[in-house]
PDB file of C-alpha atoms in Angstrom:
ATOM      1  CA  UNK A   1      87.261 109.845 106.081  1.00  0.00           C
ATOM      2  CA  UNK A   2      85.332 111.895 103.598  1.00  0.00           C
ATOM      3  CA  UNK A   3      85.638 115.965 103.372  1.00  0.00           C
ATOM      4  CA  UNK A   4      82.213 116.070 101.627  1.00  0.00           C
ATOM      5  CA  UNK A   5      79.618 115.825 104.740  1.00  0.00           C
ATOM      6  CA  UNK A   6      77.835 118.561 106.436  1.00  0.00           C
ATOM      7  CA  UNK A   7      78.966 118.701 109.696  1.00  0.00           C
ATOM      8  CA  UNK A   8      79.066 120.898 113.188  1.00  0.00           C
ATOM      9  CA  UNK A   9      81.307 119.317 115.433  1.00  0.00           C
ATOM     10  CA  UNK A  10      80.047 120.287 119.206  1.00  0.00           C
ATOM     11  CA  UNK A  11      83.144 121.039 120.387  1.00  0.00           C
ATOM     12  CA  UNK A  12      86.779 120.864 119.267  1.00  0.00           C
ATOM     13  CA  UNK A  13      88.260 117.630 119.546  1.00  0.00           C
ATOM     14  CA  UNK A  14      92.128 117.653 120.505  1.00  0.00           C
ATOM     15  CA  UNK A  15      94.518 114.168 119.811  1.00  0.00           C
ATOM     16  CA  UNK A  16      95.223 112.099 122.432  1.00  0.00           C
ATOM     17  CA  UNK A  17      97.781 109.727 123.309  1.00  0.00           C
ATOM     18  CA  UNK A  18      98.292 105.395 123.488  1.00  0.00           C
ATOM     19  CA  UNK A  19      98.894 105.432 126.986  1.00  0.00           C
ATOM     20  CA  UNK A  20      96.551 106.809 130.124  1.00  0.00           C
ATOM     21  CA  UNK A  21      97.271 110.298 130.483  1.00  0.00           C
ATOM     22  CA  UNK A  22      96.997 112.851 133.388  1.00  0.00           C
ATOM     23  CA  UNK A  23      94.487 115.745 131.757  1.00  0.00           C
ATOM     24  CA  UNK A  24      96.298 118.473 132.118  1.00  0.00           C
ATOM     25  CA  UNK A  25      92.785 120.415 133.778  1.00  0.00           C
ATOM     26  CA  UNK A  26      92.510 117.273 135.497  1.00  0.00           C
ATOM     27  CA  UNK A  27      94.961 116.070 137.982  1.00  0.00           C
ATOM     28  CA  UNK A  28      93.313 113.187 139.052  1.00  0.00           C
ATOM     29  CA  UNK A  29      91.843 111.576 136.242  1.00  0.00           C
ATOM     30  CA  UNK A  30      93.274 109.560 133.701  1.00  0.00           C
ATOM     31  CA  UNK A  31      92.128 108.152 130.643  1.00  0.00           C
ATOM     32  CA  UNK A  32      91.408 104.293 130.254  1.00  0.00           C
ATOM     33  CA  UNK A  33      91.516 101.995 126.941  1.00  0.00           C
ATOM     34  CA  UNK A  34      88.439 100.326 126.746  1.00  0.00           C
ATOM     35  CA  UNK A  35      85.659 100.001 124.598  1.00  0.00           C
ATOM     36  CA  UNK A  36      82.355 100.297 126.307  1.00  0.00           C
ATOM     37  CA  UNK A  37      80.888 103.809 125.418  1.00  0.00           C
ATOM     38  CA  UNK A  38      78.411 103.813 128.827  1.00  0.00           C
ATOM     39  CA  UNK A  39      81.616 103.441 130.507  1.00  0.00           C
ATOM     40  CA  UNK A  40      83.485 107.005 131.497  1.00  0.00           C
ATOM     41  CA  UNK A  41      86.672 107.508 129.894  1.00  0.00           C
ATOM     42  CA  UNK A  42      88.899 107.261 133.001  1.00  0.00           C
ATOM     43  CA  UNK A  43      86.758 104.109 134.762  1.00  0.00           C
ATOM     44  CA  UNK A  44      87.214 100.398 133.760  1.00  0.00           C
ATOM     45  CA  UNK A  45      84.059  98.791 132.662  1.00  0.00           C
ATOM     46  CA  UNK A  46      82.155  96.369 134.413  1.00  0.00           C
ATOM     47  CA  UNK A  47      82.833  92.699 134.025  1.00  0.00           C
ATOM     48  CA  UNK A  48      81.698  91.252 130.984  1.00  0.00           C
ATOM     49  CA  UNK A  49      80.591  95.038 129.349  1.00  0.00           C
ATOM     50  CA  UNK A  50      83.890  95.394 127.333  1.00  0.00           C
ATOM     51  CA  UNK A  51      82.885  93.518 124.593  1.00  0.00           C
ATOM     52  CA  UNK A  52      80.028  95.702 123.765  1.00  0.00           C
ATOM     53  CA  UNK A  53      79.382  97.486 120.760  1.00  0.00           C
ATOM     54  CA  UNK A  54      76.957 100.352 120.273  1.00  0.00           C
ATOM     55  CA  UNK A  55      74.190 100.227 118.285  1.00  0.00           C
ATOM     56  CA  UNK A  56      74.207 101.866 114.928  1.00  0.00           C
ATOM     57  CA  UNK A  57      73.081 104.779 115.155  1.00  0.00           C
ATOM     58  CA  UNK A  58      69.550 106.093 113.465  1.00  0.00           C
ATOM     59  CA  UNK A  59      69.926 106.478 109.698  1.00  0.00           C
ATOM     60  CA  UNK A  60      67.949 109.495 109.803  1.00  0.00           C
ATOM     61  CA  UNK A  61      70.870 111.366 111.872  1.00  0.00           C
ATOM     62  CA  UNK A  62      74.019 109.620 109.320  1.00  0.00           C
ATOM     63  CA  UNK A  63      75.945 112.439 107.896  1.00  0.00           C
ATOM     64  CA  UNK A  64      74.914 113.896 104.613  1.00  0.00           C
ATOM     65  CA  UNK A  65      76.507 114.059 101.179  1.00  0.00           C
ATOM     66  CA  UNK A  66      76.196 117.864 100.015  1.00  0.00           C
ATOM     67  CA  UNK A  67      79.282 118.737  98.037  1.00  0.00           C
ATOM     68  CA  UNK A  68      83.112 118.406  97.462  1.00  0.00           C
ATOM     69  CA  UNK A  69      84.023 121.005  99.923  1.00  0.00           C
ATOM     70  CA  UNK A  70      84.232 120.394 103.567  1.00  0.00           C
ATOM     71  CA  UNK A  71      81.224 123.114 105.064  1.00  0.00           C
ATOM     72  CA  UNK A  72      79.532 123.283 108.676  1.00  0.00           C
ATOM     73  CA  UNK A  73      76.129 123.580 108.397  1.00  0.00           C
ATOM     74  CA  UNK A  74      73.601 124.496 110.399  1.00  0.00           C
ATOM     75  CA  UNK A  75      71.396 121.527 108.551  1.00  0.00           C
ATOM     76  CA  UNK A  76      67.961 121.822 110.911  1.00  0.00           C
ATOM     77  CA  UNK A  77      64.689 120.234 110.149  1.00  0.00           C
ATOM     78  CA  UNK A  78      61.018 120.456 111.862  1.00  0.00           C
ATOM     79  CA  UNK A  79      60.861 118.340 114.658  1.00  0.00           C
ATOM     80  CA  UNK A  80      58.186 116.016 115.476  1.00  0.00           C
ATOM     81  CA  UNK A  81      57.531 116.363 119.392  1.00  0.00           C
ATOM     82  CA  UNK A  82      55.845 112.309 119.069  1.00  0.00           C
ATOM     83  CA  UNK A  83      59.543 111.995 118.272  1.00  0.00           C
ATOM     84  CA  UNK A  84      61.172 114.225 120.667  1.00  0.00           C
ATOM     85  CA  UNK A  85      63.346 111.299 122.700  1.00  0.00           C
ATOM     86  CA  UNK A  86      64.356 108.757 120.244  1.00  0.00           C
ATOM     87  CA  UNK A  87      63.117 105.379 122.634  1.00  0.00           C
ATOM     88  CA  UNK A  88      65.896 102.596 120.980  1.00  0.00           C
ATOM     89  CA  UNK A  89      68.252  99.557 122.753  1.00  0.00           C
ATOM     90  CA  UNK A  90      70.284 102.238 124.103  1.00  0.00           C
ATOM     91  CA  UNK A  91      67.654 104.381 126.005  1.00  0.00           C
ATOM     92  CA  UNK A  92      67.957 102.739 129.017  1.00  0.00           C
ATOM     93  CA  UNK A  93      71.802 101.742 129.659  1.00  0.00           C
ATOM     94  CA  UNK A  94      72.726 105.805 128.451  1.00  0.00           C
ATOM     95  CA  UNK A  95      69.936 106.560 131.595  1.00  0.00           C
ATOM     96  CA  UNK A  96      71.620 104.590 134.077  1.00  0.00           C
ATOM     97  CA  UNK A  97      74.867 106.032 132.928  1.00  0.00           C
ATOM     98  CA  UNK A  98      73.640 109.545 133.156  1.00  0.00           C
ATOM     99  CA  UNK A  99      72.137 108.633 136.632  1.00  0.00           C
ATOM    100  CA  UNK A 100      75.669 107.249 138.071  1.00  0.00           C
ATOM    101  CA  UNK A 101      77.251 110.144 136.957  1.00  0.00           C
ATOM    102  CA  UNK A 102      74.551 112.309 138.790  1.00  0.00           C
ATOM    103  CA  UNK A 103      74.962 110.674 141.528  1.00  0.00           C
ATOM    104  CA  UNK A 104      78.685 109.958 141.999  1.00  0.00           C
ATOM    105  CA  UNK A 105      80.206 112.506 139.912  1.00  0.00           C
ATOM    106  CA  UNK A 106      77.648 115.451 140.019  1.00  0.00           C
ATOM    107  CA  UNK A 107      79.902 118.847 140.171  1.00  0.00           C
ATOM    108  CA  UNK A 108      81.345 117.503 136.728  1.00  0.00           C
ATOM    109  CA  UNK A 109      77.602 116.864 134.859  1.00  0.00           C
ATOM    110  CA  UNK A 110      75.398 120.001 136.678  1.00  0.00           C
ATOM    111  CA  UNK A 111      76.727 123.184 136.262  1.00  0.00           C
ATOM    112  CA  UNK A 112      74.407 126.528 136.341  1.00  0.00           C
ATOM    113  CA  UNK A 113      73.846 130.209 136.507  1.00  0.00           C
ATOM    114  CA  UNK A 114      71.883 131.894 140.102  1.00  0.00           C
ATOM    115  CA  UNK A 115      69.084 133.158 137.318  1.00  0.00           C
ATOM    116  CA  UNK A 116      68.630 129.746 135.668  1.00  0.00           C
ATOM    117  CA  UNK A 117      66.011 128.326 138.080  1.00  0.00           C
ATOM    118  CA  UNK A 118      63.250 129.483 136.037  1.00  0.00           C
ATOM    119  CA  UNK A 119      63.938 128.664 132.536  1.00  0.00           C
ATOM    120  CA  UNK A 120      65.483 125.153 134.023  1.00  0.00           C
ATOM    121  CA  UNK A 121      61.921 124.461 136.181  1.00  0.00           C
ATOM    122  CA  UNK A 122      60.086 125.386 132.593  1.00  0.00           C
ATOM    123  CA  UNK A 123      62.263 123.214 130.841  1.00  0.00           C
ATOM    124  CA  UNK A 124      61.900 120.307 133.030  1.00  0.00           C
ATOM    125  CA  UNK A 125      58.298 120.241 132.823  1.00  0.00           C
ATOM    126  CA  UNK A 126      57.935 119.871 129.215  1.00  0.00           C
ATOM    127  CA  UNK A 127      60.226 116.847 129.215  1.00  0.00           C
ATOM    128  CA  UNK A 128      58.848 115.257 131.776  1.00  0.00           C
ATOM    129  CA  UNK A 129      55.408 116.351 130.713  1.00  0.00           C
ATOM    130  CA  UNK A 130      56.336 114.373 127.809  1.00  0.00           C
ATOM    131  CA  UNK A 131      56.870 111.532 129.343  1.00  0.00           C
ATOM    132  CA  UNK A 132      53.407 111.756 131.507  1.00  0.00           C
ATOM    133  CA  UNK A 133      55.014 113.251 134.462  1.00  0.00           C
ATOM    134  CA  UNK A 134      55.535 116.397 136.670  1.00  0.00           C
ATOM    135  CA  UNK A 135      58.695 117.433 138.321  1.00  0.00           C
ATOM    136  CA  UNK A 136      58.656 116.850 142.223  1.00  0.00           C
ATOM    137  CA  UNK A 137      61.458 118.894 142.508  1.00  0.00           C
ATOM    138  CA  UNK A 138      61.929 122.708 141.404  1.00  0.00           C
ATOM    139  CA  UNK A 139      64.576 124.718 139.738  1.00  0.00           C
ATOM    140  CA  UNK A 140      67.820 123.304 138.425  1.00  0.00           C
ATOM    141  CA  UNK A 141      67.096 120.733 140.626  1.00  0.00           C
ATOM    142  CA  UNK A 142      64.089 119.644 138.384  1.00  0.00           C
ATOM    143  CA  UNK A 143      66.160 120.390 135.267  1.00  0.00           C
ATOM    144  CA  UNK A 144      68.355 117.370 137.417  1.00  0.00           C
ATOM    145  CA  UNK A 145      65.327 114.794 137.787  1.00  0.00           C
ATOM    146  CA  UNK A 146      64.421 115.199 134.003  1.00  0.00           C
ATOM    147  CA  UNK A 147      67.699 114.458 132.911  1.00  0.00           C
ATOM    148  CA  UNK A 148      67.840 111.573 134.699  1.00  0.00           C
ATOM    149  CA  UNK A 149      64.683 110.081 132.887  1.00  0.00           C
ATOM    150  CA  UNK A 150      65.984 110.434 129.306  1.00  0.00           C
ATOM    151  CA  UNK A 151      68.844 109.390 127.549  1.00  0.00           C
ATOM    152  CA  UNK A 152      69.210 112.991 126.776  1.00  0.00           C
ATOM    153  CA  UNK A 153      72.084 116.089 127.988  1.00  0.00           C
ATOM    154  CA  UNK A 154      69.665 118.729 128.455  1.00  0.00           C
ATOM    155  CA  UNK A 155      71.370 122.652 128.295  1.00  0.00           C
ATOM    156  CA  UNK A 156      69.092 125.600 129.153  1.00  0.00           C
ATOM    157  CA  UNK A 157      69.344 128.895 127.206  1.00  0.00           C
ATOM    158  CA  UNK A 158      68.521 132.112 128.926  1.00  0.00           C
ATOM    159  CA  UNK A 159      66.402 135.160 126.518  1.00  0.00           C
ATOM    160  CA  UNK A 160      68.256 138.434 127.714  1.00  0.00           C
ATOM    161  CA  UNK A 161      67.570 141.766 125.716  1.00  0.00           C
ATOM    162  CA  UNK A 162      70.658 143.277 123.911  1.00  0.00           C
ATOM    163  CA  UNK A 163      71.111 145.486 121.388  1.00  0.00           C
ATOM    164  CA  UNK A 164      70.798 143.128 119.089  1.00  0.00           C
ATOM    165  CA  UNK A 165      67.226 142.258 119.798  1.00  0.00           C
ATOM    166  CA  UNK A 166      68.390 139.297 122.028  1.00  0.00           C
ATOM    167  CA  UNK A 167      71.120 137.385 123.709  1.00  0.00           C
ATOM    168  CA  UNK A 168      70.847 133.875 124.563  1.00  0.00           C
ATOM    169  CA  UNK A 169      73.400 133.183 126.980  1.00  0.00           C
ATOM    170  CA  UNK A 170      73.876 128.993 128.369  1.00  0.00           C
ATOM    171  CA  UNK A 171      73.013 129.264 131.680  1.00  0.00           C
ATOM    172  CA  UNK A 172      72.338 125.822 132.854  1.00  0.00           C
ATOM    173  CA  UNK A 173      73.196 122.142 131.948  1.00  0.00           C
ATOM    174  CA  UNK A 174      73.172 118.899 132.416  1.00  0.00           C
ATOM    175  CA  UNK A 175      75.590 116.886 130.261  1.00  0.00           C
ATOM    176  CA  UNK A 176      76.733 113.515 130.495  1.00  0.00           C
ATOM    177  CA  UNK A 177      77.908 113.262 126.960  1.00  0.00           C
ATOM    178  CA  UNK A 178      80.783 115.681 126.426  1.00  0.00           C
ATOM    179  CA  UNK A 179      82.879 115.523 124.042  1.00  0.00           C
ATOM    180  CA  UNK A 180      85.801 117.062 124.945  1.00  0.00           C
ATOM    181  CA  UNK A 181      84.637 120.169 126.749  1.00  0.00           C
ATOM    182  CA  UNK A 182      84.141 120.635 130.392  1.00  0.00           C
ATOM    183  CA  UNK A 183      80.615 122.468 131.377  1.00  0.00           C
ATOM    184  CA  UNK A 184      81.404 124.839 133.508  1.00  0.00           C
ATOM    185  CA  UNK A 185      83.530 126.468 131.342  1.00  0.00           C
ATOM    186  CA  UNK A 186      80.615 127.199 128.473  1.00  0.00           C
ATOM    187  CA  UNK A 187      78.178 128.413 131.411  1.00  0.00           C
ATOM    188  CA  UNK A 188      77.235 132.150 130.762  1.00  0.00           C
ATOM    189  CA  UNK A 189      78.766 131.824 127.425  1.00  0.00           C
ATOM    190  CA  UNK A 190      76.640 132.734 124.150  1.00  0.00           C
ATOM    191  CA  UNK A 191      76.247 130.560 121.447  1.00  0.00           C
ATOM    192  CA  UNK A 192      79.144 131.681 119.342  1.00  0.00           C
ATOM    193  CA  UNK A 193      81.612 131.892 122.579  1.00  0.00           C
ATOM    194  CA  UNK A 194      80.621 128.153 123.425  1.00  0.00           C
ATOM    195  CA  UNK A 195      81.632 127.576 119.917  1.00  0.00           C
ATOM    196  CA  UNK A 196      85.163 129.190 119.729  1.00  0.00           C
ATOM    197  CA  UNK A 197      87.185 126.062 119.790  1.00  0.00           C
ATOM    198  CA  UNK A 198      85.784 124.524 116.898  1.00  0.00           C
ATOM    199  CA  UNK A 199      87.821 125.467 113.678  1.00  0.00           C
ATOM    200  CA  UNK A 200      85.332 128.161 110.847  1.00  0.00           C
ATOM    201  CA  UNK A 201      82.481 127.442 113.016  1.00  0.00           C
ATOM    202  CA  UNK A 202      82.374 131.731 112.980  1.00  0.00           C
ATOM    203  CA  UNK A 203      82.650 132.009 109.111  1.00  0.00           C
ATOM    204  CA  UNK A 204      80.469 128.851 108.371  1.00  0.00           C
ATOM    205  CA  UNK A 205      77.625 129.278 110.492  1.00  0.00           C
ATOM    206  CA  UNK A 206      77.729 131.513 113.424  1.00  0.00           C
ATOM    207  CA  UNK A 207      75.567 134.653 111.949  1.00  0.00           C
ATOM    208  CA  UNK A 208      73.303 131.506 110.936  1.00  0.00           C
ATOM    209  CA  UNK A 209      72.956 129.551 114.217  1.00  0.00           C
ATOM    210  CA  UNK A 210      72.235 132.898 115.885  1.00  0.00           C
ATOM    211  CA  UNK A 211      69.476 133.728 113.663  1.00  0.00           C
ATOM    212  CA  UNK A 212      67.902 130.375 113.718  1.00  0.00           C
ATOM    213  CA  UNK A 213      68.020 130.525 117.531  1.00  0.00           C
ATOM    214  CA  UNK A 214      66.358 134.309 117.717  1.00  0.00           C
ATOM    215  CA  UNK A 215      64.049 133.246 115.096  1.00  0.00           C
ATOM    216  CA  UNK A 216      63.009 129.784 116.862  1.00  0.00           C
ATOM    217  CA  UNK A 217      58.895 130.089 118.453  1.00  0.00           C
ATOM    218  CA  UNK A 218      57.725 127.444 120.742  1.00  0.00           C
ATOM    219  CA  UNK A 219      55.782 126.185 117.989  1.00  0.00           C
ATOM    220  CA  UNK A 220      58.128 125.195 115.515  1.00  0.00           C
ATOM    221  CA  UNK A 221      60.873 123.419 117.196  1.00  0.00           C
ATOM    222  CA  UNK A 222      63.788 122.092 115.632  1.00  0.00           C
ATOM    223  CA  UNK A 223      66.310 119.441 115.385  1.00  0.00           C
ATOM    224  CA  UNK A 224      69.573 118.285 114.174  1.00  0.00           C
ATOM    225  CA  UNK A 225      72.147 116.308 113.794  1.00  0.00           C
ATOM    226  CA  UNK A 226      76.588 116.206 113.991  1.00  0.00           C
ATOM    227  CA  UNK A 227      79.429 113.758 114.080  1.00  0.00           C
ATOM    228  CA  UNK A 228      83.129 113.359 114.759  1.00  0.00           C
ATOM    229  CA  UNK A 229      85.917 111.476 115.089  1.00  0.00           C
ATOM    230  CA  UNK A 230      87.081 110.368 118.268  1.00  0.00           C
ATOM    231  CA  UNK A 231      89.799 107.546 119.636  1.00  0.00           C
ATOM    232  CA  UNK A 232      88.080 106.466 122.410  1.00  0.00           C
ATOM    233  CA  UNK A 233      84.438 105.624 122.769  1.00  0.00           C
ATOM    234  CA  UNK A 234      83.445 106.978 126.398  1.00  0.00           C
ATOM    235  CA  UNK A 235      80.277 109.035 125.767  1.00  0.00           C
ATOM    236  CA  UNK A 236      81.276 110.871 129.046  1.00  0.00           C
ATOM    237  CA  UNK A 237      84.677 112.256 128.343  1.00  0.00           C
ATOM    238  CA  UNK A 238      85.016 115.781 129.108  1.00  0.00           C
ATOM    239  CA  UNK A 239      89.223 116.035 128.165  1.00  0.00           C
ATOM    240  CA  UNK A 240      91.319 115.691 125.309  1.00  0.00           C
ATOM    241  CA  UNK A 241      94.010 113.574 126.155  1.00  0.00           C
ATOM    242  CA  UNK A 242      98.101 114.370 124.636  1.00  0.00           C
ATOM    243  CA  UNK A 243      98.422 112.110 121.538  1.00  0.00           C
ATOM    244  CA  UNK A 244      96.518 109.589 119.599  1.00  0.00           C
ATOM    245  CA  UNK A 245      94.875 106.545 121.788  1.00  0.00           C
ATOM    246  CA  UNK A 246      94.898 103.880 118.592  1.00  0.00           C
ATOM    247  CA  UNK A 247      97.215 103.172 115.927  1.00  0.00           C
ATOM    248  CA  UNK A 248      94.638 102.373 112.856  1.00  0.00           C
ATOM    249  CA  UNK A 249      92.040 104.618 111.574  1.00  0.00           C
ATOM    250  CA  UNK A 250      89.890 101.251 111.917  1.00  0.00           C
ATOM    251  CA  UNK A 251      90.095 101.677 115.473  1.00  0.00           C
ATOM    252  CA  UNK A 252      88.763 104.889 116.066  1.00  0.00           C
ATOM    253  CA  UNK A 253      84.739 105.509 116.413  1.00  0.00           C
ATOM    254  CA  UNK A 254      82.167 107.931 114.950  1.00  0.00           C
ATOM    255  CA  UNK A 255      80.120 109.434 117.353  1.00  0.00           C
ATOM    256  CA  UNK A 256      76.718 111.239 116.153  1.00  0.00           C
ATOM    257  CA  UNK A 257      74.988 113.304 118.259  1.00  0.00           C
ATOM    258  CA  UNK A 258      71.205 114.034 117.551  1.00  0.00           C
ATOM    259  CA  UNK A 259      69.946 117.695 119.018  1.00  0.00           C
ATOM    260  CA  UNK A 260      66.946 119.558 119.706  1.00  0.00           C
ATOM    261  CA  UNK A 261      65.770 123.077 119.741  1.00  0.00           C
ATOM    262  CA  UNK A 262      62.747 124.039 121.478  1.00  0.00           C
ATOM    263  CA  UNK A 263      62.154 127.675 122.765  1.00  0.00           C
ATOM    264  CA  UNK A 264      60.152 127.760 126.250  1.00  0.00           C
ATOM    265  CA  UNK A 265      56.386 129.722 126.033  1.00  0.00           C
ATOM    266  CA  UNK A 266      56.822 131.122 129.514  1.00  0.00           C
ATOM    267  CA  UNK A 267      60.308 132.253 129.690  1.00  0.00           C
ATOM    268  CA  UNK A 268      60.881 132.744 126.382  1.00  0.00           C
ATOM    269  CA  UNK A 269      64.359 130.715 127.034  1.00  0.00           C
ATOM    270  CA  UNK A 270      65.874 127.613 124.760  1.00  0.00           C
ATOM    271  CA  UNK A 271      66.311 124.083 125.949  1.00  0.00           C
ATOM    272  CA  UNK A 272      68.726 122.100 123.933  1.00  0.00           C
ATOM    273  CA  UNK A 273      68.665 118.453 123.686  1.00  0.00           C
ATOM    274  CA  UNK A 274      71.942 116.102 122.807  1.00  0.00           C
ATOM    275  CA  UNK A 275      72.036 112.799 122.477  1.00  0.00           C
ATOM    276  CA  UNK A 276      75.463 110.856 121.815  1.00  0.00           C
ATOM    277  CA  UNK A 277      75.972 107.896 119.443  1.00  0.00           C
ATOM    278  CA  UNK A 278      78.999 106.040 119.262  1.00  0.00           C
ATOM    279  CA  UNK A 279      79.591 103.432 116.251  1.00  0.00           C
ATOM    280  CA  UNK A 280      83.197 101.770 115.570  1.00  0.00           C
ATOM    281  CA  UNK A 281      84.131 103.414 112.307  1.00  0.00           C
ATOM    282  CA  UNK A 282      84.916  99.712 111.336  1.00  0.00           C
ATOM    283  CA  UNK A 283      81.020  99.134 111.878  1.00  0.00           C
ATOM    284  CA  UNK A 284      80.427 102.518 109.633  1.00  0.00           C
ATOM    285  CA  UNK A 285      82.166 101.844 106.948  1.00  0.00           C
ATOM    286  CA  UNK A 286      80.843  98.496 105.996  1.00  0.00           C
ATOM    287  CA  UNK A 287      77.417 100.135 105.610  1.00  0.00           C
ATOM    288  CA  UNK A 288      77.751 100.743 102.114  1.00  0.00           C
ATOM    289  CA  UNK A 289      79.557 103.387  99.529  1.00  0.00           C
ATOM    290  CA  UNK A 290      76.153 105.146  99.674  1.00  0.00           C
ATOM    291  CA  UNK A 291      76.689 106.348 103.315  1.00  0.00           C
ATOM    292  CA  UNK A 292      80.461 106.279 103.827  1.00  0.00           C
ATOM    293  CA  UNK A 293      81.499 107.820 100.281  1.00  0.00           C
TER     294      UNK A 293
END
C-alpha cells in the first residue's frame, strides 16, 4: 500500500491473529472471521449476509496523493450542511446496526461525562433538526435518539477555559464504529490525549488539530476525511486482536471514515461526526492507478 497519502488514522490499529482470540480487555468476547461489515466483530452474521460487500465508498472522501513522504494531515474542507449526512445504500443497514448495538450492547456504544447533558441536548437538536425533527428525549439521552437516526457516531466536545484560551475535553459519545479503541477510555480526554496511540500524530498535526478546533465558529463548519488498514471488516470492533486475521494483503479491507466538525452556538461545545466505510482492498485496488498509486 502506498506511503504517499494524507492520512489521520482515528486510532492506532494493533495486528491481530488467524484464529478467534480472547481480547485481552475483554474476557468474554472473541473475534469472528466473517465478512459482513454491519456485523460486530465477535457475532456471526445473519443467514445469507456473509456474502456482502460494502459499497465503495464516496470518491470525494478516497485518500489523496500529496507527496513521496508518508504525512498526517489535518486535510479539512468547508462543509456543506445540505450535505451534512451523506444519504447512500448504506444509510439504512449502518442505522439498524447502530440501533442493535444501542439496544443490546449499550454500556459499550454510550459512554459520557455528569456535565455533558447540555452540549449533548444542543447537539442532538441540530441533527435531528436536520432531519425535520426535535428530540423527545433530553440530555445524553437525546444525544442517544439522534444517533440512532443517522448512520453517523456522534462525539460531543465540551468548551472549558484554560490557560490556553480553551480546552476541549470529549465528554460524551456515541460510537458504533470503533476502530480499535474502546470509548470509555477517550471520555474526558483532550484531543491530543485521545490521539496518543496513533504513531507522529503529536509532531504531524497535533498543534494543528488544536488550532483548527479553537478556531472553528458555528458558521463555518468543517469536514474530513481518513483511512486504514484493517483485517477484518466489522465496523463495530472496539479491540485489536494478537496477530494477523488473513494471510494475503488481498484480503484485508480499507476502511474510510468521513468526519464532521461543527461547533454548537449555545454552548460553545464541538460535535464530531464519523462515519465508517469499509471496501475490500481487492475492490480498491482495481479502481485504477489514478487512485491506488
Amino acid at each position: 500500500m502506498p506511503r504517499r497519502f494524507a492520512s489521520t488514522a482515528a486510532f492506532a490499529c494493533h495486528r491481530s491473529n488467524p484464529r478467534p482470540i480472547m481480547p485481552k480487555a475483554d474476557p468474554v468476547s472473541r473475534f469472528v472471521q466473517h465478512t459482513h461489515p454491519f456485523t460486530p466483530y465477535d457475532e456471526r452474521p445473519p443467514f445469507g449476509a456473509d456474502g456482502f460487500v460494502g459499497r465503495i465508498p464516496h470518491d470525494d472522501i478516497l485518500p489523496q496523493l500529496v507527496g513521496d513522504a508518508f504525512r498526517h494531515r489535518v486535510g479539512v474542507k468547508p462543509l456543506d450542511l445540505a450535505n451534512w449526512f451523506v444519504r447512500d445504500d448504506e444509510w439504512q443497514p449502518t442505522i439498524e446496526m447502530k440501533q442493535r448495538l444501542i439496544a443490546k450492547r449499550r454500556n459499550e456504544v454510550v459512554s459520557f461525562r455528569d456535565d455533558a447533558h447540555d452540549v449533548a441536548q444542543e447537539a442532538a437538536e441540530l441533527v435531528l433538526g436536520w432531519l425535520g425533527r426535535t428530540p423527545t428525549a433530553t440530555g445524553v439521552d437525546a444525544l442517544v435518539e439522534a444517533a440512532g437516526a443517522v448512520p453517523d457516531d456522534l462525539t460531543v466536545l465540551r468548551s472549558v477555559p484554560s490557560d490556553d484560551g480553551e480546552s476541549l475535553p470529549f465528554v460524551a459519545g456515541v460510537v458504533c464504529s470503533p476502530s480499535r479503541w474502546r470509548l470509555a477510555e477517550k471520555i474526558g480526554l483532550d484531543m491530543l490525549a485521545v490521539h496518543k496511540p496513533v504513531a507522529l500524530y503529536a509532531e504531524h498535526i497535533g498543534a494543528a488539530v488544536d488550532t483548527t478546533l479553537t478556531r472553528l465558529s458555528p458558521d463555518k463548519p468543517i469536514w474530513r476525511s481518513n483511512w486504514t488498514l484493517e483485517d477484518h471488516p466489522a465496523l463495530f470492533q472496539p479491540y485489536s486482536p494478537d496477530g494477523p486475521m488473513v494471510e494475503e494483503p488481498g484480503e484485508l479491507w480499507i476502511r474510510i471514515e468521513r468526519e464532521t466538525l461543527r461547533r454548537l452556538p449555545r454552548t460553545r461545545g464541538i460535535l464530531f461526526t464519523i462515519r465508517g466505510f469499509q471496501e475490500p482492498l481487492s475492490s480498491y485496488v482495481q479502481r485504477g492507478p489514478e487512485v491506488v498509486r
